Amino acid sequence: MDSIIFDLDGTLWDPTETVVAGWNHVISRYKGAAKEVTIADLQGIMGLPVPEVGRKLFPDADEEIRQKIMDECCDMECLVLAKQGGRLYGQLEEVLKALSAQYKLFIVSNCQAGYIEAFYEYHQLQNYFTDYENPGRTGLSKGENIKLVMDRNHLTSPVYVGDTEGDMKAARFAGIPFVYAGYGFGEVSSHDYVLERLDGLLELF
């Protein structure tokens, strides 16, 4: 193994308590076109591509309104997270510091452009990561973005750490082992390794 590629939401942090008020502020401007969301709602869509999030949270809104709501929520999310951050799992910085001494670390998330940068800006953890990618920048699926990061960084034997079925499928698409973050938001049908807590990575690797 030469590297570890991480999902973000449900794997490295939980941002939902920070962003829920921002989402509902945006939604309130659309006069009943969509209902307010809860923390549980947001936790339930973590890891999904942005268009799928819109369809799941706002099924009754027409496509144009749904897209406007999602665009504004995504913009609000990045602004709020850059100023307030999210809840980091475990001893995240200590874990990253230990792992980065031995492996190259990366983030590939199904988020909008600016989201990973907001995570970096508030928590100042960017020095532990070599590269990152998301569909907001590339328009690609998570599996394709994993392969993109692998190719441009010349990785030969990475693993992917994530918490959802989509993460598992993305790792399978990229042809690399999947480490299931069992403490996160989702459930998976298969995995190569499982973590009960984030610092279990130090024991696993």
Backbone as a chain_set.jsonl record, in Angstrom:
{"seq": "MDSIIFDLDGTLWDPTETVVAGWNHVISRYKGAAKEVTIADLQGIMGLPVPEVGRKLFPDADEEIRQKIMDECCDMECLVLAKQGGRLYGQLEEVLKALSAQYKLFIVSNCQAGYIEAFYEYHQLQNYFTDYENPGRTGLSKGENIKLVMDRNHLTSPVYVGDTEGDMKAARFAGIPFVYAGYGFGEVSSHDYVLERLDGLLELF", "coords": {"N": [[0.839, -1.193, 0.0], [0.593, 2.178, -0.902], [-0.692, 4.545, -0.421], [-3.512, 6.45, 0.888], [-6.807, 7.131, 0.181], [-9.348, 9.295, 1.002], [-12.862, 9.565, 1.609], [-14.934, 12.385, 2.524], [-17.316, 13.584, 4.06], [-18.838, 12.0, 6.794], [-16.697, 10.399, 7.072], [-14.238, 11.76, 7.594], [-15.273, 13.993, 8.843], [-18.293, 15.449, 10.366], [-20.427, 17.613, 9.055], [-23.015, 18.507, 9.44], [-24.451, 19.779, 11.575], [-23.461, 22.32, 11.498], [-24.269, 23.333, 8.974], [-27.05, 23.103, 8.663], [-28.814, 25.206, 9.41], [-28.146, 27.162, 7.559], [-28.908, 25.944, 5.137], [-31.702, 25.855, 5.562], [-32.295, 28.562, 5.704], [-31.898, 29.344, 3.056], [-33.862, 27.721, 1.797], [-36.194, 28.792, 2.876], [-36.657, 31.062, 1.408], [-37.997, 30.312, -0.819], [-40.714, 30.077, -0.653], [-42.435, 27.818, 0.144], [-41.866, 25.967, -1.857], [-40.23, 23.924, -1.216], [-39.693, 21.793, 1.589], [-38.397, 22.482, 4.906], [-35.194, 21.218, 5.998], [-33.78, 18.677, 8.128], [-31.181, 17.835, 10.523], [-30.945, 15.074, 10.449], [-31.995, 14.572, 7.9], [-29.968, 15.689, 6.276], [-27.787, 14.133, 7.012], [-28.626, 11.777, 5.93], [-28.264, 12.066, 3.2], [-25.628, 12.316, 2.71], [-22.719, 11.844, 0.812], [-23.948, 11.404, -1.602], [-24.176, 12.383, -5.078], [-24.535, 15.86, -5.981], [-26.832, 16.548, -7.729], [-28.491, 14.317, -7.231], [-28.947, 14.571, -4.518], [-30.598, 16.855, -4.507], [-32.897, 15.824, -5.826], [-33.705, 13.938, -3.979], [-34.148, 15.329, -1.556], [-35.883, 17.397, -2.289], [-38.299, 16.509, -3.762], [-40.72, 17.385, -4.803], [-40.381, 19.825, -5.937], [-40.098, 21.748, -8.961], [-37.786, 21.144, -11.67], [-36.156, 23.361, -12.348], [-36.43, 25.141, -10.149], [-35.541, 23.441, -8.116], [-32.853, 23.141, -8.869], [-31.925, 25.753, -8.517], [-32.271, 26.049, -5.746], [-30.462, 24.096, -4.806], [-28.037, 25.066, -5.848], [-27.777, 27.484, -4.42], [-27.797, 26.53, -1.788], [-25.461, 25.007, -1.773], [-23.534, 26.996, -2.186], [-23.942, 28.522, 0.139], [-23.283, 26.611, 2.055], [-20.483, 26.224, 1.705], [-19.519, 28.764, 2.417], [-20.321, 28.976, 5.13], [-19.079, 26.747, 6.313], [-16.382, 27.319, 5.908], [-16.063, 29.344, 7.727], [-16.934, 28.331, 10.178], [-16.444, 25.617, 10.371], [-16.674, 21.984, 10.856], [-17.754, 19.058, 12.73], [-15.092, 17.228, 13.687], [-14.009, 13.855, 13.311], [-12.932, 11.667, 15.877], [-9.481, 11.702, 16.857], [-8.569, 13.488, 14.71], [-6.49, 15.136, 13.502], [-4.177, 14.124, 14.735], [-4.258, 11.486, 13.838], [-4.036, 11.847, 11.04], [-1.523, 13.064, 10.936], [0.17, 10.992, 11.818], [-0.346, 8.998, 9.867], [0.385, 10.322, 7.491], [3.094, 10.427, 7.668], [3.923, 8.069, 6.718], [2.386, 7.333, 4.488], [1.051, 8.67, 1.4], [-1.637, 10.94, 1.394], [-5.042, 11.537, 0.403], [-8.065, 13.222, -0.714], [-11.18, 12.331, -2.009], [-14.262, 13.33, -2.846], [-17.872, 13.452, -3.193], [-18.667, 16.163, -3.741], [-19.415, 19.715, -4.146], [-17.46, 22.151, -5.988], [-15.183, 23.965, -4.012], [-15.939, 23.004, -1.538], [-14.242, 21.091, -0.247], [-12.116, 22.794, -0.017], [-13.173, 24.582, 1.86], [-13.285, 22.965, 4.124], [-10.526, 22.613, 4.474], [-9.799, 25.315, 4.897], [-10.963, 26.151, 7.354], [-10.152, 24.179, 9.245], [-7.473, 23.795, 8.788], [-5.93, 21.608, 7.753], [-4.769, 20.953, 5.405], [-2.081, 20.507, 4.803], [-1.527, 17.882, 5.28], [-2.425, 16.452, 3.169], [-1.923, 15.336, -0.161], [-3.308, 15.736, -2.56], [-6.571, 16.377, -4.021], [-9.984, 15.738, -5.079], [-13.139, 16.309, -6.802], [-16.533, 16.068, -8.083], [-17.57, 18.575, -8.624], [-15.523, 20.006, -9.726], [-14.616, 18.405, -11.836], [-16.741, 17.097, -13.097], [-16.999, 14.389, -13.117], [-17.745, 10.98, -12.033], [-17.507, 9.587, -8.677], [-15.921, 7.251, -8.649], [-14.52, 7.579, -11.054], [-13.138, 9.915, -10.425], [-11.508, 8.997, -8.36], [-9.843, 7.3, -9.835], [-8.688, 9.226, -11.476], [-7.188, 10.755, -9.623], [-5.457, 8.746, -8.8], [-4.06, 8.274, -11.203], [-2.825, 10.771, -11.868], [-1.157, 11.132, -9.733], [0.421, 8.974, -9.769], [-0.137, 6.573, -8.36], [0.096, 3.286, -7.127], [-0.886, 1.359, -5.377], [-3.256, 2.146, -3.701], [-5.725, 2.53, -1.011], [-9.255, 3.0, -0.458], [-11.123, 4.937, 1.77], [-14.266, 5.092, 3.134], [-17.803, 5.694, 3.861], [-20.226, 4.84, 2.757], [-22.492, 3.005, 0.566], [-22.166, 3.944, -2.014], [-19.517, 4.803, -1.875], [-18.213, 2.363, -1.584], [-18.841, 1.183, -4.081], [-17.529, 2.967, -5.763], [-14.852, 2.552, -5.074], [-14.615, -0.107, -5.903], [-15.018, 0.273, -8.646], [-12.698, 1.665, -9.252], [-10.911, -0.294, -8.769], [-9.627, -0.828, -6.34], [-8.879, -1.634, -2.842], [-11.496, -1.406, -0.354], [-12.105, 0.395, 2.542], [-14.296, 0.361, 5.11], [-15.84, 2.902, 6.847], [-17.308, 2.441, 9.583], [-18.418, 4.006, 11.532], [-19.636, 6.12, 10.36], [-22.143, 7.624, 8.194], [-23.516, 5.792, 6.576], [-24.497, 2.47, 5.323], [-23.025, -0.541, 4.089], [-22.748, -3.059, 1.514], [-20.599, -4.69, 1.158], [-17.109, -5.013, 2.011], [-13.55, -4.555, 2.372], [-12.062, -4.061, 4.601], [-12.92, -2.956, 7.922], [-13.717, -0.168, 9.974], [-14.255, 0.757, 13.311], [-13.839, 3.086, 14.552], [-12.214, 6.201, 13.818], [-9.432, 6.359, 14.494], [-8.771, 3.747, 14.358], [-7.519, 3.259, 11.987], [-4.826, 3.538, 12.438], [-4.135, 1.204, 13.693], [-4.871, -0.618, 11.782], [-3.258, -0.048, 9.555]], "CA": [[0.0, 0.0, 0.0], [1.402, 3.389, -0.971], [-1.478, 5.76, -0.221], [-4.873, 6.327, 1.406], [-7.725, 8.133, -0.367], [-10.475, 9.417, 1.923], [-14.094, 10.318, 1.494], [-14.91, 13.46, 3.523], [-18.47, 13.543, 4.966], [-19.079, 10.688, 7.367], [-15.43, 9.681, 7.162], [-13.32, 12.633, 8.319], [-16.026, 14.931, 9.685], [-19.743, 15.577, 10.247], [-20.676, 19.056, 8.941], [-24.453, 18.773, 9.334], [-24.93, 20.735, 12.572], [-23.039, 23.656, 11.061], [-24.883, 23.832, 7.739], [-28.499, 22.93, 8.557], [-29.5, 26.502, 9.465], [-27.902, 27.819, 6.282], [-29.806, 25.324, 4.153], [-33.093, 26.25, 5.793], [-32.407, 29.975, 5.344], [-32.083, 29.361, 1.599], [-35.148, 27.099, 1.465], [-37.293, 29.673, 3.296], [-36.875, 32.106, 0.399], [-38.701, 29.753, -1.976], [-42.17, 30.164, -0.444], [-43.135, 26.548, 0.148], [-41.486, 25.062, -2.95], [-39.54, 22.792, -0.601], [-39.794, 21.826, 3.05], [-37.139, 22.606, 5.627], [-34.474, 19.97, 6.224], [-33.268, 18.431, 9.468], [-29.842, 17.243, 10.559], [-31.092, 13.686, 9.993], [-32.134, 14.62, 6.441], [-28.661, 15.945, 5.678], [-26.948, 12.944, 7.228], [-29.108, 10.721, 5.054], [-27.878, 12.274, 1.795], [-24.182, 12.475, 2.609], [-22.066, 10.925, -0.119], [-24.637, 11.38, -2.891], [-23.894, 13.514, -5.964], [-25.413, 17.004, -5.717], [-28.161, 16.453, -8.365], [-29.284, 13.294, -6.556], [-29.362, 15.176, -3.251], [-31.751, 17.699, -4.797], [-34.069, 14.998, -6.117], [-34.139, 13.221, -2.774], [-34.633, 16.256, -0.527], [-36.921, 18.29, -2.801], [-38.899, 15.766, -4.877], [-41.912, 18.033, -5.343], [-40.021, 21.077, -6.612], [-39.779, 21.524, -10.371], [-36.347, 20.984, -11.875], [-35.47, 24.66, -12.337], [-36.394, 25.62, -8.766], [-34.675, 22.525, -7.375], [-31.465, 23.463, -9.19], [-31.606, 27.026, -7.869], [-32.13, 25.791, -4.309], [-29.223, 23.367, -4.574], [-26.905, 25.964, -6.106], [-27.655, 28.43, -3.314], [-27.426, 25.777, -0.582], [-24.051, 24.633, -1.893], [-22.748, 28.208, -1.957], [-24.066, 28.84, 1.558], [-22.557, 25.575, 2.778], [-19.041, 26.498, 1.654], [-19.254, 29.976, 3.192], [-20.494, 28.707, 6.56], [-18.072, 25.797, 6.774], [-15.078, 27.988, 5.93], [-16.019, 30.216, 8.901], [-17.286, 27.648, 11.424], [-15.975, 24.235, 10.378], [-17.593, 20.911, 11.206], [-17.306, 18.205, 13.843], [-14.096, 16.266, 13.235], [-14.082, 12.553, 13.971], [-11.785, 11.145, 16.612], [-8.306, 12.567, 16.948], [-8.299, 13.512, 13.274], [-5.168, 15.652, 13.13], [-3.155, 13.183, 15.193], [-4.303, 10.335, 12.923], [-3.476, 12.273, 9.756], [-0.083, 13.298, 11.108], [0.836, 9.693, 11.881], [-0.467, 8.311, 8.579], [1.102, 11.038, 6.432], [4.522, 10.152, 7.799], [4.202, 6.797, 6.044], [1.629, 7.203, 3.244], [0.454, 9.852, 0.804], [-3.061, 11.009, 1.718], [-5.833, 12.242, -0.595], [-9.509, 13.269, -0.508], [-12.084, 12.334, -3.161], [-15.607, 13.452, -2.283], [-18.938, 13.792, -4.145], [-19.117, 17.488, -3.32], [-19.261, 20.824, -5.067], [-16.202, 22.882, -5.926], [-15.107, 24.862, -2.866], [-16.313, 22.346, -0.283], [-13.018, 20.578, 0.382], [-11.334, 23.979, 0.335], [-13.74, 25.116, 3.1], [-12.772, 22.056, 5.158], [-9.127, 22.991, 4.684], [-9.651, 26.689, 5.384], [-11.263, 26.286, 8.782], [-9.439, 23.241, 10.127], [-6.037, 23.907, 8.502], [-5.381, 20.252, 7.66], [-4.378, 20.708, 4.02], [-0.688, 20.074, 4.667], [-1.433, 16.422, 5.399], [-2.949, 15.841, 1.948], [-1.166, 15.598, -1.381], [-4.181, 16.13, -3.673], [-7.985, 16.113, -3.77], [-10.815, 15.907, -6.269], [-14.584, 16.236, -6.615], [-17.25, 16.251, -9.352], [-17.781, 19.985, -8.874], [-14.424, 20.491, -10.582], [-14.344, 17.561, -12.996], [-17.943, 16.543, -13.71], [-16.859, 12.937, -13.163], [-18.239, 10.212, -10.898], [-16.503, 9.381, -7.634], [-14.976, 6.231, -9.101], [-13.651, 8.187, -12.063], [-12.243, 10.857, -9.751], [-10.485, 8.204, -7.684], [-8.876, 6.884, -10.858], [-7.974, 10.429, -11.897], [-6.188, 11.04, -8.587], [-4.451, 7.684, -8.887], [-3.246, 8.447, -12.408], [-1.976, 11.961, -11.888], [-0.182, 11.038, -8.645], [1.198, 7.752, -10.01], [-0.365, 5.654, -7.246], [0.03, 1.903, -7.582], [-1.629, 0.468, -4.462], [-4.0, 2.869, -2.675], [-7.012, 2.052, -0.511], [-10.23, 4.072, -0.311], [-11.836, 4.893, 3.05], [-15.538, 5.795, 3.038], [-18.845, 5.202, 4.766], [-21.499, 4.567, 2.089], [-22.513, 2.044, -0.536], [-21.564, 4.615, -3.159], [-18.063, 4.768, -1.694], [-17.78, 0.998, -1.893], [-18.921, 0.982, -5.527], [-16.479, 3.778, -6.384], [-13.592, 1.848, -4.879], [-14.634, -1.279, -6.788], [-14.83, 0.795, -9.999], [-11.29, 2.03, -9.393], [-10.104, -1.504, -8.623], [-8.784, -0.764, -5.141], [-9.571, -2.096, -1.635], [-12.399, -0.475, 0.306], [-12.134, 0.388, 4.001], [-15.596, 0.885, 5.509], [-15.897, 3.698, 8.071], [-18.564, 2.013, 10.174], [-18.905, 5.048, 12.439], [-20.166, 7.212, 9.542], [-23.577, 7.806, 7.971], [-24.151, 4.805, 5.718], [-24.255, 1.038, 5.434], [-22.485, -1.07, 2.833], [-23.017, -4.48, 1.297], [-19.336, -5.426, 1.231], [-15.923, -4.206, 2.293], [-12.33, -5.33, 2.573], [-11.703, -3.803, 5.996], [-13.928, -2.129, 8.58], [-13.258, 0.622, 11.109], [-15.276, 1.154, 14.273], [-13.515, 4.474, 14.883], [-11.228, 6.718, 12.879], [-8.047, 6.031, 14.836], [-8.506, 2.339, 14.023], [-6.614, 3.231, 10.848], [-3.447, 3.399, 12.918], [-3.944, -0.205, 13.98], [-5.046, -1.37, 10.526], [-2.116, 0.188, 8.666]], "C": [[0.88, 1.251, 0.0], [0.633, 4.659, -0.625], [-2.863, 5.422, 0.314], [-5.699, 7.47, 0.832], [-8.974, 8.134, 0.511], [-11.687, 10.065, 1.264], [-14.027, 11.415, 2.563], [-16.07, 13.362, 4.512], [-18.708, 12.132, 5.471], [-17.83, 9.855, 7.508], [-14.403, 10.481, 7.947], [-14.047, 13.612, 9.232], [-17.523, 14.78, 9.462], [-20.05, 17.074, 10.216], [-22.13, 19.458, 9.164], [-24.954, 19.793, 10.352], [-24.579, 22.162, 12.174], [-23.919, 24.181, 9.936], [-26.406, 23.796, 7.725], [-29.243, 24.269, 8.585], [-29.33, 27.268, 8.153], [-28.783, 27.266, 5.182], [-31.229, 25.84, 4.323], [-33.322, 27.739, 5.531], [-32.631, 30.117, 3.844], [-33.475, 28.857, 1.243], [-36.315, 28.036, 1.787], [-37.604, 30.756, 2.277], [-37.692, 31.609, -0.786], [-40.174, 29.468, -1.707], [-42.907, 28.828, -0.592], [-42.815, 25.622, -0.993], [-40.777, 23.817, -2.433], [-39.657, 22.925, 0.91], [-38.412, 21.95, 3.678], [-36.51, 21.229, 5.846], [-33.998, 19.895, 7.662], [-31.838, 17.909, 9.378], [-29.899, 15.807, 10.055], [-31.256, 13.622, 8.472], [-30.774, 14.764, 5.772], [-27.722, 14.751, 5.864], [-27.343, 11.82, 6.278], [-28.717, 10.87, 3.597], [-26.372, 12.415, 1.624], [-23.591, 11.406, 1.686], [-22.734, 10.852, -1.481], [-24.161, 12.547, -3.766], [-24.934, 14.61, -5.761], [-26.759, 16.899, -6.431], [-29.073, 15.424, -7.686], [-29.768, 13.785, -5.198], [-30.611, 16.024, -3.467], [-33.013, 16.899, -5.043], [-34.606, 14.313, -4.867], [-34.749, 14.166, -1.738], [-35.821, 17.088, -0.987], [-37.65, 17.649, -3.977], [-40.073, 16.482, -5.533], [-41.611, 19.347, -6.054], [-39.753, 20.792, -8.088], [-38.269, 21.643, -10.563], [-35.593, 22.305, -11.785], [-35.341, 25.204, -10.921], [-35.467, 24.756, -7.931], [-33.201, 22.862, -7.62], [-31.033, 24.764, -8.534], [-31.392, 26.833, -6.365], [-30.796, 25.11, -4.028], [-28.003, 24.251, -4.809], [-26.685, 26.911, -4.927], [-27.263, 27.731, -2.016], [-25.95, 25.407, -0.615], [-23.151, 25.837, -1.649], [-22.757, 28.581, -0.477], [-23.23, 27.885, 2.407], [-21.06, 25.894, 2.842], [-18.687, 27.719, 2.485], [-19.295, 29.699, 4.692], [-19.392, 27.785, 7.082], [-16.683, 26.414, 6.826], [-14.924, 28.858, 7.171], [-16.195, 29.468, 10.219], [-16.78, 26.219, 11.511], [-17.068, 23.242, 10.694], [-17.044, 20.112, 12.376], [-16.356, 17.138, 13.306], [-14.239, 14.961, 13.995], [-12.779, 12.233, 14.685], [-10.697, 12.179, 16.804], [-7.787, 12.782, 15.529], [-6.89, 14.002, 12.954], [-4.053, 14.705, 13.562], [-3.082, 11.965, 14.276], [-3.673, 10.695, 11.583], [-1.968, 12.487, 9.853], [0.682, 11.986, 11.107], [0.803, 8.99, 10.531], [0.366, 8.976, 7.494], [2.607, 10.873, 6.527], [4.921, 8.896, 7.034], [3.54, 6.677, 4.672], [1.268, 8.584, 2.693], [-1.051, 9.801, 1.027], [-3.783, 11.911, 0.716], [-7.284, 12.294, -0.129], [-10.197, 13.224, -1.865], [-13.502, 12.272, -2.606], [-16.606, 13.814, -3.375], [-19.509, 15.168, -3.84], [-18.95, 18.51, -4.43], [-17.859, 21.42, -4.958], [-16.258, 23.866, -4.759], [-15.363, 24.21, -1.53], [-15.093, 21.803, 0.459], [-12.133, 21.742, 0.802], [-11.846, 24.613, 1.64], [-13.303, 24.275, 4.301], [-11.329, 22.407, 5.498], [-9.014, 24.351, 5.371], [-9.904, 26.794, 6.88], [-10.349, 25.427, 9.643], [-7.931, 23.183, 9.871], [-5.34, 22.537, 8.499], [-4.811, 19.95, 6.278], [-2.948, 20.196, 3.867], [-0.503, 18.569, 4.782], [-1.839, 15.71, 4.108], [-2.146, 16.279, 0.728], [-2.044, 16.174, -2.488], [-5.62, 15.839, -3.268], [-8.754, 16.291, -5.068], [-12.282, 15.752, -5.925], [-15.276, 16.486, -7.95], [-17.577, 17.704, -9.652], [-16.709, 20.588, -9.763], [-14.318, 19.705, -11.88], [-15.579, 17.119, -13.759], [-17.944, 15.029, -13.783], [-17.489, 12.283, -11.944], [-17.131, 10.033, -9.864], [-15.469, 8.335, -8.05], [-14.005, 6.775, -10.131], [-12.673, 9.175, -11.43], [-11.167, 10.136, -8.949], [-9.409, 7.782, -8.69], [-8.054, 8.07, -11.36], [-6.862, 10.78, -10.905], [-5.076, 9.991, -8.606], [-3.507, 7.922, -10.062], [-2.303, 9.638, -12.296], [-0.961, 11.988, -10.744], [0.625, 9.742, -8.693], [1.097, 6.77, -8.832], [-0.517, 4.232, -7.786], [-0.794, 1.003, -6.664], [-2.316, 1.256, -3.346], [-5.155, 2.052, -2.115], [-7.935, 3.263, -0.435], [-11.007, 3.875, 0.976], [-13.111, 5.715, 2.919], [-16.611, 5.1, 3.844], [-20.151, 4.81, 4.09], [-21.352, 3.498, 1.013], [-21.901, 2.657, -1.798], [-20.055, 4.647, -3.082], [-17.513, 3.394, -2.041], [-17.767, 0.764, -3.395], [-17.839, 1.776, -6.258], [-15.123, 3.113, -6.248], [-13.504, 0.625, -5.779], [-14.396, -0.845, -8.239], [-13.355, 1.102, -10.254], [-10.354, 0.839, -9.22], [-9.184, -1.503, -7.423], [-9.57, -1.231, -3.917], [-10.393, -0.99, -0.985], [-12.373, -0.693, 1.806], [-13.416, 1.086, 4.435], [-15.495, 1.612, 6.843], [-17.249, 3.449, 8.735], [-19.168, 3.003, 11.142], [-19.613, 6.182, 11.686], [-21.671, 7.144, 9.349], [-24.257, 6.618, 7.299], [-23.869, 3.363, 6.092], [-23.807, 0.532, 4.076], [-22.758, -2.568, 2.745], [-21.748, -5.326, 1.317], [-18.2, -4.464, 1.524], [-14.732, -5.144, 2.426], [-11.83, -5.223, 4.01], [-12.797, -2.939, 6.596], [-13.294, -1.417, 9.768], [-14.445, 0.929, 12.016], [-15.054, 2.583, 14.744], [-12.361, 4.903, 13.989], [-9.81, 6.298, 13.219], [-7.748, 4.54, 14.696], [-7.622, 2.201, 12.801], [-5.169, 3.013, 11.281], [-3.126, 1.948, 13.259], [-4.004, -1.038, 12.695], [-3.83, -1.259, 9.635], [-0.872, 0.567, 9.454]], "O": [[1.802, 1.367, 0.807], [1.224, 5.736, -0.54], [-3.33, 4.287, 0.216], [-5.338, 8.638, 0.976], [-9.583, 7.087, 0.734], [-11.554, 10.993, 0.466], [-13.147, 11.376, 3.423], [-15.842, 13.083, 5.689], [-18.773, 11.183, 4.689], [-17.882, 8.73, 8.005], [-13.766, 9.955, 8.86], [-13.517, 14.017, 10.267], [-17.976, 14.106, 8.537], [-19.945, 17.741, 11.246], [-22.45, 20.643, 9.086], [-25.814, 20.606, 10.015], [-25.317, 23.099, 12.481], [-24.281, 25.357, 9.94], [-27.011, 24.408, 6.846], [-30.213, 24.441, 7.848], [-30.254, 27.939, 7.693], [-29.341, 28.021, 4.385], [-31.883, 26.217, 3.35], [-34.43, 28.136, 5.172], [-33.459, 30.917, 3.409], [-34.188, 29.497, 0.47], [-37.306, 28.071, 1.058], [-38.703, 31.312, 2.281], [-38.045, 32.394, -1.666], [-40.81, 28.711, -2.44], [-43.872, 28.719, -1.348], [-43.437, 24.565, -1.103], [-40.723, 22.791, -3.111], [-39.713, 24.033, 1.444], [-37.4, 21.583, 3.081], [-37.204, 20.212, 5.874], [-33.833, 20.916, 8.331], [-31.349, 17.583, 8.296], [-29.014, 15.367, 9.321], [-30.719, 12.721, 7.828], [-30.464, 14.051, 4.818], [-26.954, 14.411, 4.964], [-26.507, 11.013, 5.871], [-28.821, 9.914, 2.828], [-25.892, 12.612, 0.508], [-23.928, 10.225, 1.777], [-22.161, 10.301, -2.421], [-23.782, 13.593, -3.239], [-26.079, 14.327, -5.41], [-27.779, 17.144, -5.787], [-30.281, 15.634, -7.58], [-30.875, 13.452, -4.774], [-31.572, 15.927, -2.703], [-34.08, 17.243, -4.535], [-35.814, 14.131, -4.718], [-35.756, 13.834, -1.113], [-36.675, 17.45, -0.177], [-37.624, 18.191, -5.082], [-40.39, 16.218, -6.693], [-42.488, 19.919, -6.702], [-39.243, 19.727, -8.434], [-37.566, 22.182, -9.708], [-34.508, 22.361, -11.207], [-34.274, 25.675, -10.529], [-34.691, 25.272, -7.127], [-32.399, 22.866, -6.687], [-29.907, 24.874, -8.049], [-30.454, 27.381, -5.786], [-30.077, 25.507, -3.111], [-27.039, 24.189, -4.047], [-25.553, 27.118, -4.489], [-26.485, 28.271, -1.23], [-25.265, 25.487, 0.405], [-22.123, 25.72, -0.982], [-21.719, 28.913, 0.095], [-22.558, 28.298, 3.352], [-20.451, 25.838, 3.911], [-17.673, 27.722, 3.183], [-18.414, 30.132, 5.435], [-18.839, 28.014, 8.158], [-15.886, 26.068, 7.699], [-13.807, 29.095, 7.629], [-15.682, 29.894, 11.254], [-16.692, 25.66, 12.604], [-18.241, 23.601, 10.79], [-16.003, 20.448, 12.941], [-16.767, 16.25, 12.559], [-14.554, 14.959, 15.185], [-11.685, 12.487, 14.18], [-10.963, 13.377, 16.9], [-6.7, 12.319, 15.183], [-6.168, 13.344, 12.205], [-3.087, 14.51, 12.825], [-1.997, 11.471, 13.969], [-2.867, 9.933, 11.05], [-1.228, 12.124, 8.939], [1.727, 11.875, 10.466], [1.815, 8.442, 10.095], [0.983, 8.297, 6.672], [3.322, 11.15, 5.565], [6.096, 8.681, 6.738], [4.066, 6.0, 3.788], [1.192, 9.554, 3.447], [-1.672, 8.75, 0.87], [-3.232, 12.905, 0.241], [-7.695, 11.52, 0.735], [-9.848, 13.983, -2.769], [-13.893, 11.289, -1.978], [-16.229, 14.419, -4.379], [-20.722, 15.313, -3.696], [-18.421, 18.216, -5.502], [-17.162, 21.219, -3.963], [-17.277, 24.524, -4.549], [-15.044, 24.785, -0.49], [-14.937, 22.034, 1.658], [-11.48, 21.692, 1.844], [-11.054, 25.121, 2.434], [-12.991, 24.812, 5.364], [-10.959, 22.487, 6.67], [-8.234, 24.521, 6.308], [-9.147, 27.45, 7.595], [-9.829, 25.892, 10.657], [-7.194, 22.585, 10.655], [-4.312, 22.339, 9.146], [-4.413, 18.818, 6.006], [-2.642, 19.515, 2.888], [0.549, 18.039, 4.425], [-1.625, 14.506, 3.966], [-1.748, 17.437, 0.608], [-1.586, 17.006, -3.27], [-5.863, 15.138, -2.286], [-8.269, 16.897, -6.024], [-12.641, 15.155, -4.909], [-14.672, 17.058, -8.858], [-17.837, 18.049, -10.805], [-16.955, 21.565, -10.469], [-13.969, 20.269, -12.917], [-15.488, 16.797, -14.944], [-18.801, 14.443, -14.444], [-17.74, 12.947, -10.938], [-15.961, 10.295, -10.144], [-14.273, 8.521, -7.826], [-12.812, 6.474, -10.092], [-11.518, 9.264, -11.846], [-10.034, 10.611, -8.866], [-8.213, 7.898, -8.419], [-6.862, 7.932, -11.636], [-5.733, 11.067, -11.304], [-3.9, 10.316, -8.446], [-2.291, 7.787, -9.923], [-1.115, 9.522, -12.597], [-0.014, 12.773, -10.775], [1.405, 9.446, -7.788], [2.098, 6.218, -8.374], [-1.19, 4.016, -8.794], [-1.341, -0.004, -7.113], [-2.0, 1.064, -2.172], [-5.522, 1.016, -2.668], [-7.477, 4.403, -0.359], [-11.496, 2.779, 1.249], [-13.048, 6.909, 2.623], [-16.373, 4.049, 4.439], [-21.11, 4.474, 4.785], [-20.246, 3.139, 0.609], [-21.207, 1.978, -2.554], [-19.377, 4.533, -4.103], [-16.483, 3.272, -2.704], [-16.806, 0.213, -3.932], [-17.294, 1.31, -7.259], [-14.332, 3.106, -7.191], [-12.452, 0.345, -6.353], [-13.665, -1.507, -8.976], [-12.832, 0.832, -11.336], [-9.156, 0.938, -9.487], [-8.102, -2.089, -7.455], [-10.801, -1.228, -3.942], [-10.047, 0.189, -1.049], [-12.586, -1.804, 2.292], [-13.603, 2.27, 4.158], [-15.112, 1.019, 7.852], [-18.216, 4.165, 8.477], [-20.324, 2.852, 11.535], [-20.133, 7.105, 12.312], [-22.395, 6.668, 10.223], [-25.468, 6.453, 7.44], [-23.124, 3.067, 7.025], [-24.159, 1.099, 3.042], [-22.968, -3.245, 3.751], [-21.817, -6.545, 1.477], [-18.316, -3.257, 1.312], [-14.884, -6.357, 2.571], [-11.256, -6.163, 4.558], [-13.525, -2.262, 5.869], [-12.453, -1.975, 10.473], [-15.513, 1.314, 11.541], [-15.967, 3.218, 15.271], [-11.623, 4.068, 13.467], [-9.053, 5.917, 12.326], [-6.61, 4.112, 14.89], [-7.029, 1.143, 12.586], [-4.388, 2.38, 10.572], [-1.982, 1.512, 13.131], [-3.285, -2.025, 12.543], [-3.405, -2.242, 9.028], [0.184, 0.801, 8.866]]}, "num_chains": 1, "name": "protein.A"}
